[in-house]
Coordinates of N, CA and C in Angstrom, one line a residue:
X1 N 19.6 4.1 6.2 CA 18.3 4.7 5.6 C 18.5 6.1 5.1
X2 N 19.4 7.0 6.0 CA 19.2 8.2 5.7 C 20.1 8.4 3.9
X3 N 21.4 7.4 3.8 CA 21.7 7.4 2.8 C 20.8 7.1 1.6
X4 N 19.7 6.6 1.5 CA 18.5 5.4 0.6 C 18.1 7.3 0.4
X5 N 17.7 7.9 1.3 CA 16.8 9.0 1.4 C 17.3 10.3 1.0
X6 N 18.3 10.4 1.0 CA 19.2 11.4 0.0 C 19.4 11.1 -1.2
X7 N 19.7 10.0 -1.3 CA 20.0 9.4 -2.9 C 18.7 9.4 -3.7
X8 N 17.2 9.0 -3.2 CA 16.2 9.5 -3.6 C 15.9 10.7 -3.9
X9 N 16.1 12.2 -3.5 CA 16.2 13.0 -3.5 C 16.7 13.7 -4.8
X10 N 18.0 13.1 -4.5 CA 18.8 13.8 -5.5 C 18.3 13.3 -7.1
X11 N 17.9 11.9 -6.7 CA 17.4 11.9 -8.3 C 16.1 12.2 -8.5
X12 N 15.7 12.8 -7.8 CA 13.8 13.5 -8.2 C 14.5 14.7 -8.5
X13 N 15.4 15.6 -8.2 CA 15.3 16.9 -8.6 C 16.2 16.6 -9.7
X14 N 17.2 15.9 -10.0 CA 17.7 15.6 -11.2 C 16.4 15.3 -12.7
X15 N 15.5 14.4 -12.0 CA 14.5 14.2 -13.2 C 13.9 15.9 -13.8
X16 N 13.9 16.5 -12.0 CA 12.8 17.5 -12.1 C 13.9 18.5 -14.0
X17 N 14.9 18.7 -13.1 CA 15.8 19.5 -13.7 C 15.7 19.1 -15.7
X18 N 15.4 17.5 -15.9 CA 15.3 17.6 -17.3 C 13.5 17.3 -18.0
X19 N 12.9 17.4 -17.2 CA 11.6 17.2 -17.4 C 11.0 18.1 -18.4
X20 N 10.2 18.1 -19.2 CA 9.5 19.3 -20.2 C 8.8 20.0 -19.5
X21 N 8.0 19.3 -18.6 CA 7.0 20.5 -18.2 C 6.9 20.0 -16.6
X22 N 5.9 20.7 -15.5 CA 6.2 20.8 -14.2 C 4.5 21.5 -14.2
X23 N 3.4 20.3 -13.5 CA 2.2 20.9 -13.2 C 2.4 20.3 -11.4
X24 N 1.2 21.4 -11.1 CA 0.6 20.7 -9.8 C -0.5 19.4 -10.0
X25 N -0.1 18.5 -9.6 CA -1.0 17.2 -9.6 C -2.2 17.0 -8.6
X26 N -2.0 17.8 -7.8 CA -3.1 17.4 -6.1 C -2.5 18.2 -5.2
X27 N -3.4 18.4 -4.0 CA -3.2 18.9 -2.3 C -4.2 18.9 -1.8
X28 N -4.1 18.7 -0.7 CA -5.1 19.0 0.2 C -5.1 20.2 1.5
X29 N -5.9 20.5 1.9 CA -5.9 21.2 3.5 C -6.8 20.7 4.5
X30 N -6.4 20.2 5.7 CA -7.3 19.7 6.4 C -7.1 20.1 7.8
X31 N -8.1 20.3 8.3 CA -8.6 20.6 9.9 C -9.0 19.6 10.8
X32 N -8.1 19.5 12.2 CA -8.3 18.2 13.0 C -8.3 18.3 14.3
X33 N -9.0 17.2 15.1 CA -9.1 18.1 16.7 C -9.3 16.5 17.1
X34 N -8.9 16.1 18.3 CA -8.3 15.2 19.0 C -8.5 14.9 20.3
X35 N -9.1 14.5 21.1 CA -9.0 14.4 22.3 C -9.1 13.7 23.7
X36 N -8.7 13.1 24.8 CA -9.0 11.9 25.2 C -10.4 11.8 25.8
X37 N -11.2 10.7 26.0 CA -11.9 10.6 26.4 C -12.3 10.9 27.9
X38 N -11.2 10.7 28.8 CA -11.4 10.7 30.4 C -10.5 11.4 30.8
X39 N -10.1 12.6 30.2 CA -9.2 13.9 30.2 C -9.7 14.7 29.0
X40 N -10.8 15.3 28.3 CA -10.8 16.3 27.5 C -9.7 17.4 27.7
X41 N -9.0 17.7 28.8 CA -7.9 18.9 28.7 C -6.6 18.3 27.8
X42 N -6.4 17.3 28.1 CA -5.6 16.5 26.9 C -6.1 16.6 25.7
X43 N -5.6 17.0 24.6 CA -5.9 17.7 23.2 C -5.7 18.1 22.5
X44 N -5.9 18.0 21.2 CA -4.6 18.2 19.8 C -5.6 18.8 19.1
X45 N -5.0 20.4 18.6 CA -5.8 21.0 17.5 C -4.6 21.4 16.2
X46 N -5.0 20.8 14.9 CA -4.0 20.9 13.6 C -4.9 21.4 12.9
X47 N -3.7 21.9 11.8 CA -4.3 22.7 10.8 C -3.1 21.4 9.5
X48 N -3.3 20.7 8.8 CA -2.4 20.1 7.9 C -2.2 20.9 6.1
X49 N -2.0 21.2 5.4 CA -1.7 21.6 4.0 C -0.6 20.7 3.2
X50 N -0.7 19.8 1.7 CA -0.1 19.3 1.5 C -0.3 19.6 -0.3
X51 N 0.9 19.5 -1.0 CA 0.9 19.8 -2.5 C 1.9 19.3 -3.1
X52 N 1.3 18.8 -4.4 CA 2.1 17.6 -4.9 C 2.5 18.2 -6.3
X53 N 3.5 18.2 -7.0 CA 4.1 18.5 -8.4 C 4.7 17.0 -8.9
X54 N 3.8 17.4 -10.1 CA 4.5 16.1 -11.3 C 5.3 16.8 -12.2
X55 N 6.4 15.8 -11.7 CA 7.5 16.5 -13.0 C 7.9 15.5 -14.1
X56 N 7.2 14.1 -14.4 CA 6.3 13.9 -15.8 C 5.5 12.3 -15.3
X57 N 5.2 11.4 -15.7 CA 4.3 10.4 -15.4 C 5.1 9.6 -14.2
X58 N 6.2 9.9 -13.5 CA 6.4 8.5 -13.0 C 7.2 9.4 -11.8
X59 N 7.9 10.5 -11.9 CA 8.3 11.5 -10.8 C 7.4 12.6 -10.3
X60 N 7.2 12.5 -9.1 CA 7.0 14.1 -8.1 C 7.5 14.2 -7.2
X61 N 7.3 15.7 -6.5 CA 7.8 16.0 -4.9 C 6.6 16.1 -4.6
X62 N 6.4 15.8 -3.1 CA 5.2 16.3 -2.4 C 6.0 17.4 -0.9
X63 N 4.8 18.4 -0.8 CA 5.5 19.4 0.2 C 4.1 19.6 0.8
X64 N 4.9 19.6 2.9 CA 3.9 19.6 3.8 C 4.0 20.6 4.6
X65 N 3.6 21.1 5.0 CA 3.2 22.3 6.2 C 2.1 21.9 7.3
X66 N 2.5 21.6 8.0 CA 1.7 21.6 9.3 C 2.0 22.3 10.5
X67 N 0.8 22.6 11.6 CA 0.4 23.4 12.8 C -0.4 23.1 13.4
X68 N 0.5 22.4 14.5 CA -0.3 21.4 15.5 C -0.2 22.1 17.3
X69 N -1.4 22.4 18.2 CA -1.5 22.9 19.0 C -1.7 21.9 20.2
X70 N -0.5 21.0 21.2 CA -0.5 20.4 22.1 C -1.0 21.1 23.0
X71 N -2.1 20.9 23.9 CA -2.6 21.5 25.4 C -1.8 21.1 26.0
X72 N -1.8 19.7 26.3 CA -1.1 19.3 27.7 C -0.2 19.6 27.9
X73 N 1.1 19.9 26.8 CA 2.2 20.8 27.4 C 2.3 22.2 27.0
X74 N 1.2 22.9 26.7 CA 1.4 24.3 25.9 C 2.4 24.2 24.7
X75 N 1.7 23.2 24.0 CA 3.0 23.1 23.1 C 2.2 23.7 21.7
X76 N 3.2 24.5 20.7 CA 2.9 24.6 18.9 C 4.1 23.8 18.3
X77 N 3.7 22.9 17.5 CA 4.4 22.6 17.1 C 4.3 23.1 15.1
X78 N 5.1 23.4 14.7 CA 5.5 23.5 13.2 C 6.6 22.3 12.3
X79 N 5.6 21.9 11.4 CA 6.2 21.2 10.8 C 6.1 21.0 9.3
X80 N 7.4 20.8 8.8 CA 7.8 21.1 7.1 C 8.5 20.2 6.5
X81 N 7.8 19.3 5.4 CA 8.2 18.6 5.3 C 8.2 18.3 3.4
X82 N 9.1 17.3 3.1 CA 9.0 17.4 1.5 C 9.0 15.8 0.8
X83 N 8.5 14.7 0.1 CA 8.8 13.9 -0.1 C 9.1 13.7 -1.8
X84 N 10.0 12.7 -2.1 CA 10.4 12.2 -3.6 C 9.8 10.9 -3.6
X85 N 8.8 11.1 -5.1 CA 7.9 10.1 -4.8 C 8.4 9.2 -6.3
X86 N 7.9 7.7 -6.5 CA 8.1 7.5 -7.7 C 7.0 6.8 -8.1
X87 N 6.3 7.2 -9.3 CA 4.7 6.5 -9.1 C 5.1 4.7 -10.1
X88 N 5.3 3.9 -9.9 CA 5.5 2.6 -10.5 C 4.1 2.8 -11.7
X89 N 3.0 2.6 -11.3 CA 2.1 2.9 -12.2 C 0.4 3.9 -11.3
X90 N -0.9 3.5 -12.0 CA -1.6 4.5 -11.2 C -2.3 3.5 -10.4
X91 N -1.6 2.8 -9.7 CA -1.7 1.8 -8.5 C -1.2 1.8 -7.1
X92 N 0.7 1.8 -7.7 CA 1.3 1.9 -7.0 C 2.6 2.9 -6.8
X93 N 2.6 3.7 -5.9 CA 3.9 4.8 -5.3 C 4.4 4.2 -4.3
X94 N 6.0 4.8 -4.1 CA 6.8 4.3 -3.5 C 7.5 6.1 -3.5
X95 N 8.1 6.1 -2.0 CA 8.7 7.5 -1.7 C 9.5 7.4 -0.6
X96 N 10.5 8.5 -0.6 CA 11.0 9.0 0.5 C 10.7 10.2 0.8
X97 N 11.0 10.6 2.2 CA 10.5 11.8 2.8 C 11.6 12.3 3.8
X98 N 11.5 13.7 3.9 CA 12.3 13.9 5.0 C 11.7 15.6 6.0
X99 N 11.6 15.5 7.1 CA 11.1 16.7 7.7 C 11.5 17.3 9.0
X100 N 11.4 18.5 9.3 CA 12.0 19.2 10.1 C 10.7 19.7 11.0
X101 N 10.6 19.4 12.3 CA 9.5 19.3 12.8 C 10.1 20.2 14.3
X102 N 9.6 21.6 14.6 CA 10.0 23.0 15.2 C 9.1 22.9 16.4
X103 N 9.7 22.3 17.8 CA 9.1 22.7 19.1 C 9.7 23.3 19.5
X104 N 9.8 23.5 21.3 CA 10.3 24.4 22.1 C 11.0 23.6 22.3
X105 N 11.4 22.5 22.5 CA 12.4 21.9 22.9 C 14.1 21.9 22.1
X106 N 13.9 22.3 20.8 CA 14.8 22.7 19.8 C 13.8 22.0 18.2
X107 N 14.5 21.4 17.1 CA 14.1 21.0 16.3 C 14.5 19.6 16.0
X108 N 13.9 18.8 15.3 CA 14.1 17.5 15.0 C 14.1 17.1 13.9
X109 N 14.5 15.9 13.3 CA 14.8 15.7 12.0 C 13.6 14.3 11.8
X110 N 13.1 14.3 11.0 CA 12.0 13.1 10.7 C 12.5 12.6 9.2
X111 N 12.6 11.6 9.4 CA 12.9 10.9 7.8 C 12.8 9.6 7.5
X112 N 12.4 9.1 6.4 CA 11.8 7.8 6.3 C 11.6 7.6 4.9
X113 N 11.3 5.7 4.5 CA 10.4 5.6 3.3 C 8.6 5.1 3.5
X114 N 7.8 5.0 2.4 CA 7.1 4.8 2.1 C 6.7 4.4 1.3
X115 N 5.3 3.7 1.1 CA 5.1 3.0 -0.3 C 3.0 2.7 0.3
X116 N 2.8 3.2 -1.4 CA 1.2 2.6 -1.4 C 0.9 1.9 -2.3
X117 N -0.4 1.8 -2.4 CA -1.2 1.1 -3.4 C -2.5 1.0 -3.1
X118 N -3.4 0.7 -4.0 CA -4.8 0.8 -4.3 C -5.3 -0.4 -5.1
X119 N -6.2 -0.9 -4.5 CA -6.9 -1.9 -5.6 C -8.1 -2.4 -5.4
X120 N -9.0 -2.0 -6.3 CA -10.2 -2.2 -6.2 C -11.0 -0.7 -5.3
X121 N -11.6 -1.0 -4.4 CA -12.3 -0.1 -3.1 C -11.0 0.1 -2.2
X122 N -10.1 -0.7 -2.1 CA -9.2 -0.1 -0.9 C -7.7 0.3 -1.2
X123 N -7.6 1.0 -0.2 CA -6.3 1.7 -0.4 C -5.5 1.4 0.6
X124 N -4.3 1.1 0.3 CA -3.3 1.0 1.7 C -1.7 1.7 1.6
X125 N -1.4 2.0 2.9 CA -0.1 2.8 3.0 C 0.6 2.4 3.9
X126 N 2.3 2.5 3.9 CA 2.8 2.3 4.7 C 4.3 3.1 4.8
X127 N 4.8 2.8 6.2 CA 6.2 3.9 6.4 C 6.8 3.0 7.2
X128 N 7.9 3.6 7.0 CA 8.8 3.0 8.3 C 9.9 4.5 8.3
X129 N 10.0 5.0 9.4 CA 11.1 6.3 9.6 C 11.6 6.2 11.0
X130 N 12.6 7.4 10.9 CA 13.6 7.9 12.2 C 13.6 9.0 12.5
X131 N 13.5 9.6 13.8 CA 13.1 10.9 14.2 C 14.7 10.9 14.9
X132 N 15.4 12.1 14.8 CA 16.9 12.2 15.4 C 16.8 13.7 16.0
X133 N 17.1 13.7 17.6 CA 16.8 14.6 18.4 C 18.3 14.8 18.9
X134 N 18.9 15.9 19.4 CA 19.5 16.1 20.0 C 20.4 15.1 21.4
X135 N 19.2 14.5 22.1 CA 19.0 14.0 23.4 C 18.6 12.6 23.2
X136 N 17.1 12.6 22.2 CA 16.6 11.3 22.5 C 16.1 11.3 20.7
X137 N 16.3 9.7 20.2 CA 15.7 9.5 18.9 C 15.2 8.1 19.3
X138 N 14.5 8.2 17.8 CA 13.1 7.2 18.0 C 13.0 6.7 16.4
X139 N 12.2 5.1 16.3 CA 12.0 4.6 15.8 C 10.5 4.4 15.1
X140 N 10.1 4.4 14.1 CA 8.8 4.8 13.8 C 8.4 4.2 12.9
X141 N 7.2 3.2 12.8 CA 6.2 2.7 12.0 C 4.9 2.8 11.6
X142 N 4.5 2.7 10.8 CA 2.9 2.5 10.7 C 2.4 1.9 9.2
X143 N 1.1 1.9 9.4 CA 0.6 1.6 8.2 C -0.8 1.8 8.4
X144 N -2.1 1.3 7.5 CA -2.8 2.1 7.6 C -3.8 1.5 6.1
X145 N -5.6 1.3 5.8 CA -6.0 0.8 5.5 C -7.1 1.2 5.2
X146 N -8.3 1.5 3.5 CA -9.1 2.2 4.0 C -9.9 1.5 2.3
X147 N -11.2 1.7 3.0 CA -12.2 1.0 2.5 C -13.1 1.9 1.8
X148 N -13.4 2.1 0.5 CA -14.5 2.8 0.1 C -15.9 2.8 -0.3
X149 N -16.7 3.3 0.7 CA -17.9 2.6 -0.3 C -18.2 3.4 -1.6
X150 N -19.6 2.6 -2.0 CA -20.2 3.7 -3.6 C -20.9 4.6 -2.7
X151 N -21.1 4.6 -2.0 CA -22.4 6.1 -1.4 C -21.3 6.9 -0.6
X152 N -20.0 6.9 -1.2 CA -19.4 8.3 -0.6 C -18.7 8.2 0.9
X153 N -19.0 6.6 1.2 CA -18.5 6.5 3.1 C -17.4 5.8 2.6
X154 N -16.1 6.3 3.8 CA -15.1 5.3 3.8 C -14.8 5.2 5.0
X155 N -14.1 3.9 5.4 CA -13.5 3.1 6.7 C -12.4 3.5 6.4
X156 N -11.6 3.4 7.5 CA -9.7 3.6 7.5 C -9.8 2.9 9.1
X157 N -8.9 1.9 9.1 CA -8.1 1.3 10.1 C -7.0 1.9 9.7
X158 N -5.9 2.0 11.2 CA -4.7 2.8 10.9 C -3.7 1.9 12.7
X159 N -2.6 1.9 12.1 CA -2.3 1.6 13.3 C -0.4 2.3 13.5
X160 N -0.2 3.3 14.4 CA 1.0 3.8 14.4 C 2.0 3.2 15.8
X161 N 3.3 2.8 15.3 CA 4.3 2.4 16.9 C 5.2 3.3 16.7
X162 N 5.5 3.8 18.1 CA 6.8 4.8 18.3 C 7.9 3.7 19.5
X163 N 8.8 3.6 19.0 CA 10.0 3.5 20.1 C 10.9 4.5 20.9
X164 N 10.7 5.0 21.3 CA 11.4 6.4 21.8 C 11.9 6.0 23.4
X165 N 13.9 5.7 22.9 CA 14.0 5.7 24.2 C 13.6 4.7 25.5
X166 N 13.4 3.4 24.6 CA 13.0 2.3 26.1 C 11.5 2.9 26.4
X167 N 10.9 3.3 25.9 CA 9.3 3.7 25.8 C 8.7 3.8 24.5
X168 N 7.1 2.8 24.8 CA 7.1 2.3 23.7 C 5.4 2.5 23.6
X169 N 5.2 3.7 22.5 CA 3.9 4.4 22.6 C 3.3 3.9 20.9
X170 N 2.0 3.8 21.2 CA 1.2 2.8 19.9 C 0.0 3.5 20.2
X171 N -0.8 4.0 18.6 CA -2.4 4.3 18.5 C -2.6 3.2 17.4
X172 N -4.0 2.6 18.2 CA -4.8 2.5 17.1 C -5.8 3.3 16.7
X173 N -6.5 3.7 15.3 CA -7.4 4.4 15.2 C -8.7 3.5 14.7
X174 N -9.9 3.9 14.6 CA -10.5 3.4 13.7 C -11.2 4.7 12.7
X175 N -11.4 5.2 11.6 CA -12.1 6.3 10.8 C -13.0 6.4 10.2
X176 N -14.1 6.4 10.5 CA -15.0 6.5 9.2 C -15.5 7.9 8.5
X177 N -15.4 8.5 7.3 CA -15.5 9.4 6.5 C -16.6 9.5 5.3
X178 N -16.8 10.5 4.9 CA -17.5 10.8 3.7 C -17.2 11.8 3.2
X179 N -17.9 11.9 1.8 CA -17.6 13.2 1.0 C -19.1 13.6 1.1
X180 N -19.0 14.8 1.6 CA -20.3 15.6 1.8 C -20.2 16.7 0.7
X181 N -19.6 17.2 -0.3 CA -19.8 17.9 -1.4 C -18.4 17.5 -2.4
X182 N -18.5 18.3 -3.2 CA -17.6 18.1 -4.3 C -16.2 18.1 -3.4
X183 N -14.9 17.7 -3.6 CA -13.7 17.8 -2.7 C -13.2 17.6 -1.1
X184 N -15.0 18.1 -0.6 CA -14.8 17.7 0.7 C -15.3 16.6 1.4
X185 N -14.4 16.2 2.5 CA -14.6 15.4 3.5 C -14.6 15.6 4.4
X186 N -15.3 14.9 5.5 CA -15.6 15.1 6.9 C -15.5 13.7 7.8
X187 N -14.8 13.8 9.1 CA -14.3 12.5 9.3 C -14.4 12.3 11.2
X188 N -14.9 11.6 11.8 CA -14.9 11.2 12.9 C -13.9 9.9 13.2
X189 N -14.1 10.0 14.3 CA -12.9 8.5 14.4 C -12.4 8.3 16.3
X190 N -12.1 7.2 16.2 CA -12.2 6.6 17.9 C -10.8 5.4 17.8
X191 N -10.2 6.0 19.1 CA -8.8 4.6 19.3 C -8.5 4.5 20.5
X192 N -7.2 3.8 20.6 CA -6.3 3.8 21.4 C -5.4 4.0 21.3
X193 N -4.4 4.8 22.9 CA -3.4 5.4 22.3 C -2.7 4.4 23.8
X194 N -1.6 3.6 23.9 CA -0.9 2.6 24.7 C 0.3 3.5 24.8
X195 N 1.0 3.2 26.5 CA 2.4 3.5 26.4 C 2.4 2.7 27.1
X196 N 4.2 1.7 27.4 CA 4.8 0.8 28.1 C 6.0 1.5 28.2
X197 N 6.8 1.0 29.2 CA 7.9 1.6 30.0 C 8.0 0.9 31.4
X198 N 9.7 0.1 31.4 CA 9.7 -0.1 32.7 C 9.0 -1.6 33.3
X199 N 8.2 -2.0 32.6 CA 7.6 -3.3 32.6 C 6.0 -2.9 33.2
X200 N 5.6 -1.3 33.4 CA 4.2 -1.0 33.3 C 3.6 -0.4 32.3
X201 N 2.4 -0.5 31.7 CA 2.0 -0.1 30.3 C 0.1 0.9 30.7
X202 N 0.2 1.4 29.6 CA -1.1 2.0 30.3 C -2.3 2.5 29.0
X203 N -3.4 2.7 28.6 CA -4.0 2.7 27.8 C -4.9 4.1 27.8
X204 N -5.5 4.4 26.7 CA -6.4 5.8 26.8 C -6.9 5.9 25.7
X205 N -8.4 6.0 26.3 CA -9.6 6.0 24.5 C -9.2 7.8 24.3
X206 N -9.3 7.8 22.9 CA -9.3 9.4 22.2 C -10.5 9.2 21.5
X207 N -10.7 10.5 21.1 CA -11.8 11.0 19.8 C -11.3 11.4 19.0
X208 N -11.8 11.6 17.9 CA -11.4 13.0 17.0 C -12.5 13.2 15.9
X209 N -12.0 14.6 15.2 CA -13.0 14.9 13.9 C -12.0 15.5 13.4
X210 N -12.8 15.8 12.2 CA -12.3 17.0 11.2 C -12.6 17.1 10.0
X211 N -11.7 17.8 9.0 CA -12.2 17.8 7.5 C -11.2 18.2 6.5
X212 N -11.6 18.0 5.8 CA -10.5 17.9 4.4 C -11.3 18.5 3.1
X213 N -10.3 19.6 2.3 CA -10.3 19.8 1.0 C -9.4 19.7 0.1
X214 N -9.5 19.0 -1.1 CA -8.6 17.7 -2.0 C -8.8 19.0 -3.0
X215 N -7.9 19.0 -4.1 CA -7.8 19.7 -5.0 C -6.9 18.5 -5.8
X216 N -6.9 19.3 -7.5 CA -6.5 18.3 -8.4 C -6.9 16.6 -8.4
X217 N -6.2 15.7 -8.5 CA -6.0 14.4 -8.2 C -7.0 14.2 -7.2
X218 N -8.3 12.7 -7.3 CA -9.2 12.5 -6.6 C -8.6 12.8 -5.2
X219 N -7.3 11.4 -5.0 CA -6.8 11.6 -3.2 C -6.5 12.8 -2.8
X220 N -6.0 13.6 -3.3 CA -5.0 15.0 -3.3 C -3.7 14.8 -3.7
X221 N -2.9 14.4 -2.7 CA -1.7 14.3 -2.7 C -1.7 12.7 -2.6
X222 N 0.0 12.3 -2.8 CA -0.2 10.4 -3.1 C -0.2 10.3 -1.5
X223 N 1.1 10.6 -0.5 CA 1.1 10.1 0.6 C 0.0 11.5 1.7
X224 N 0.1 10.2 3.2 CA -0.1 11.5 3.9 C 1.1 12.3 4.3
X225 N 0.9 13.3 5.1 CA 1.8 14.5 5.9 C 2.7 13.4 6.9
X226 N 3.7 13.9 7.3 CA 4.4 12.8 8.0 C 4.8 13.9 9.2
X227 N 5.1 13.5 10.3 CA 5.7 14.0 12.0 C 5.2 13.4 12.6
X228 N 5.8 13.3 13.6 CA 5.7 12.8 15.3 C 4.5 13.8 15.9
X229 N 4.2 14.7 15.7 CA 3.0 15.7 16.3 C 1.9 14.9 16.1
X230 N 1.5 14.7 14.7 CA 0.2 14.3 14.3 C -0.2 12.7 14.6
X231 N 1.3 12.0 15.2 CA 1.1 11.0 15.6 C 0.2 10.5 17.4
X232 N 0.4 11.8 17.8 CA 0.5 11.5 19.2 C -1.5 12.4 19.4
X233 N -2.5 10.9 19.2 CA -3.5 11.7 19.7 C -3.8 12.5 21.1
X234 N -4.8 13.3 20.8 CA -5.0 14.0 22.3 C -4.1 15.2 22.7
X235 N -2.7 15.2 21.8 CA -1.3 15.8 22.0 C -0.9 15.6 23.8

């Protein structure tokens, strides 16, 4: 994979390099807070920013910055990340990504592909990536599904798996959102967050909210922000 994800790379900045012109297409900034239901001290506060450049109808990069505040271990996590996207048409994208995601434990390598599409009211995404740690690396899926209405509400089903290590941690979410003025969104949402290990497994409802400002391009950016931080509700 990691070869697929270089070689992607190399040919987005090769396009970039003969392209005429180079605008910003979309980004967003969003604010998000997380927490379990029968542990409130368990809890995840992010700040996400994401920005997208077309370098002409069918190539961009997308670039991520995120800052995520784990309670339960006093953790900050910082994470930077960049993806090469290729738009098939204004349906369907297809990308690779790669990111560098900064705890106290040292740093880690996040990398993967992706691919969406849109049709009609709904929108769908999906990933498959590899997190490579010093000690311990992990296996990572998801995908993810979202409904629009005409009065401005949208649904999002989402469902994320991590393999990390003979332990095997899964959220489901459910989201529902709106646009409350021009660009912005505001979003509640309720899941489950599962771990297994060892042949015992164990379950925990979360919450969350937050909100989003989209610039350019209706979505913002094509994909979402990608790391292991933003995966793990509650932190």
């Amino acid at each position: 994979m990691m070869r697929t994800v270089t070689a992607l790379f190399g040919a987005t900045f090769l396009c970039a390099q003969a392209a005429y012109a180079v605008e910003i297409t979309g980004g967003s900034v969003e604010l998000s807070y997380s927490s379990f239901t029968e542990d409130s001290n368990v809890r995840r506060v992010g700040i996400e920013g994401s920005m997208e450049v077309g370098f002409n109808q069918n190539i961009s990069a997308q670039v991520d910055l995120m800052q995520h505040r784990l309670n339960a271990g006093n953790e900050d996590v910082t994470t930077f990340g960049v993806h090469a996207i290729y738009h098939l048409d204004d349906a369907t994208s297809f990308g690779a990504f790669y990111a560098i995601e900064d705890t106290s434990a040292g740093n880690f390598d996040f990398y993967g592909i992706e691919a969406g599409h849109e049709v009609g009211q709904f929108e769908f995404e999906g990933y498959l990536a590899r997190a490579d740690a010093n000690a311990v690396d992990a296996d990572v899926v998801g995908v993810s599904a979202r409904f629009g209405f005409a009065d401005d509400f949208g649904v999002t089903g989402a469902y994320d798996y991590i393999d990390l290590a003979g332990v095997d941690l899964s959220a489901t979410t459910l989201r529902i959102d709106r646009d409350v003025a021009p660009n912005v969104n505001l979003f509640v949402e309720v899941g489950s967050a599962r771990a297994t290990a060892g042949g015992l497994s164990g379950s925990e409802t979360f919450v969350g909210l937050g909100g989003s400002y989209t610039f350019g391009a209706e979505r913002g950016a094509t994909f979402d922000a990608r790391g292991l931080a933003r995966l793990l509700p509650g932190g």
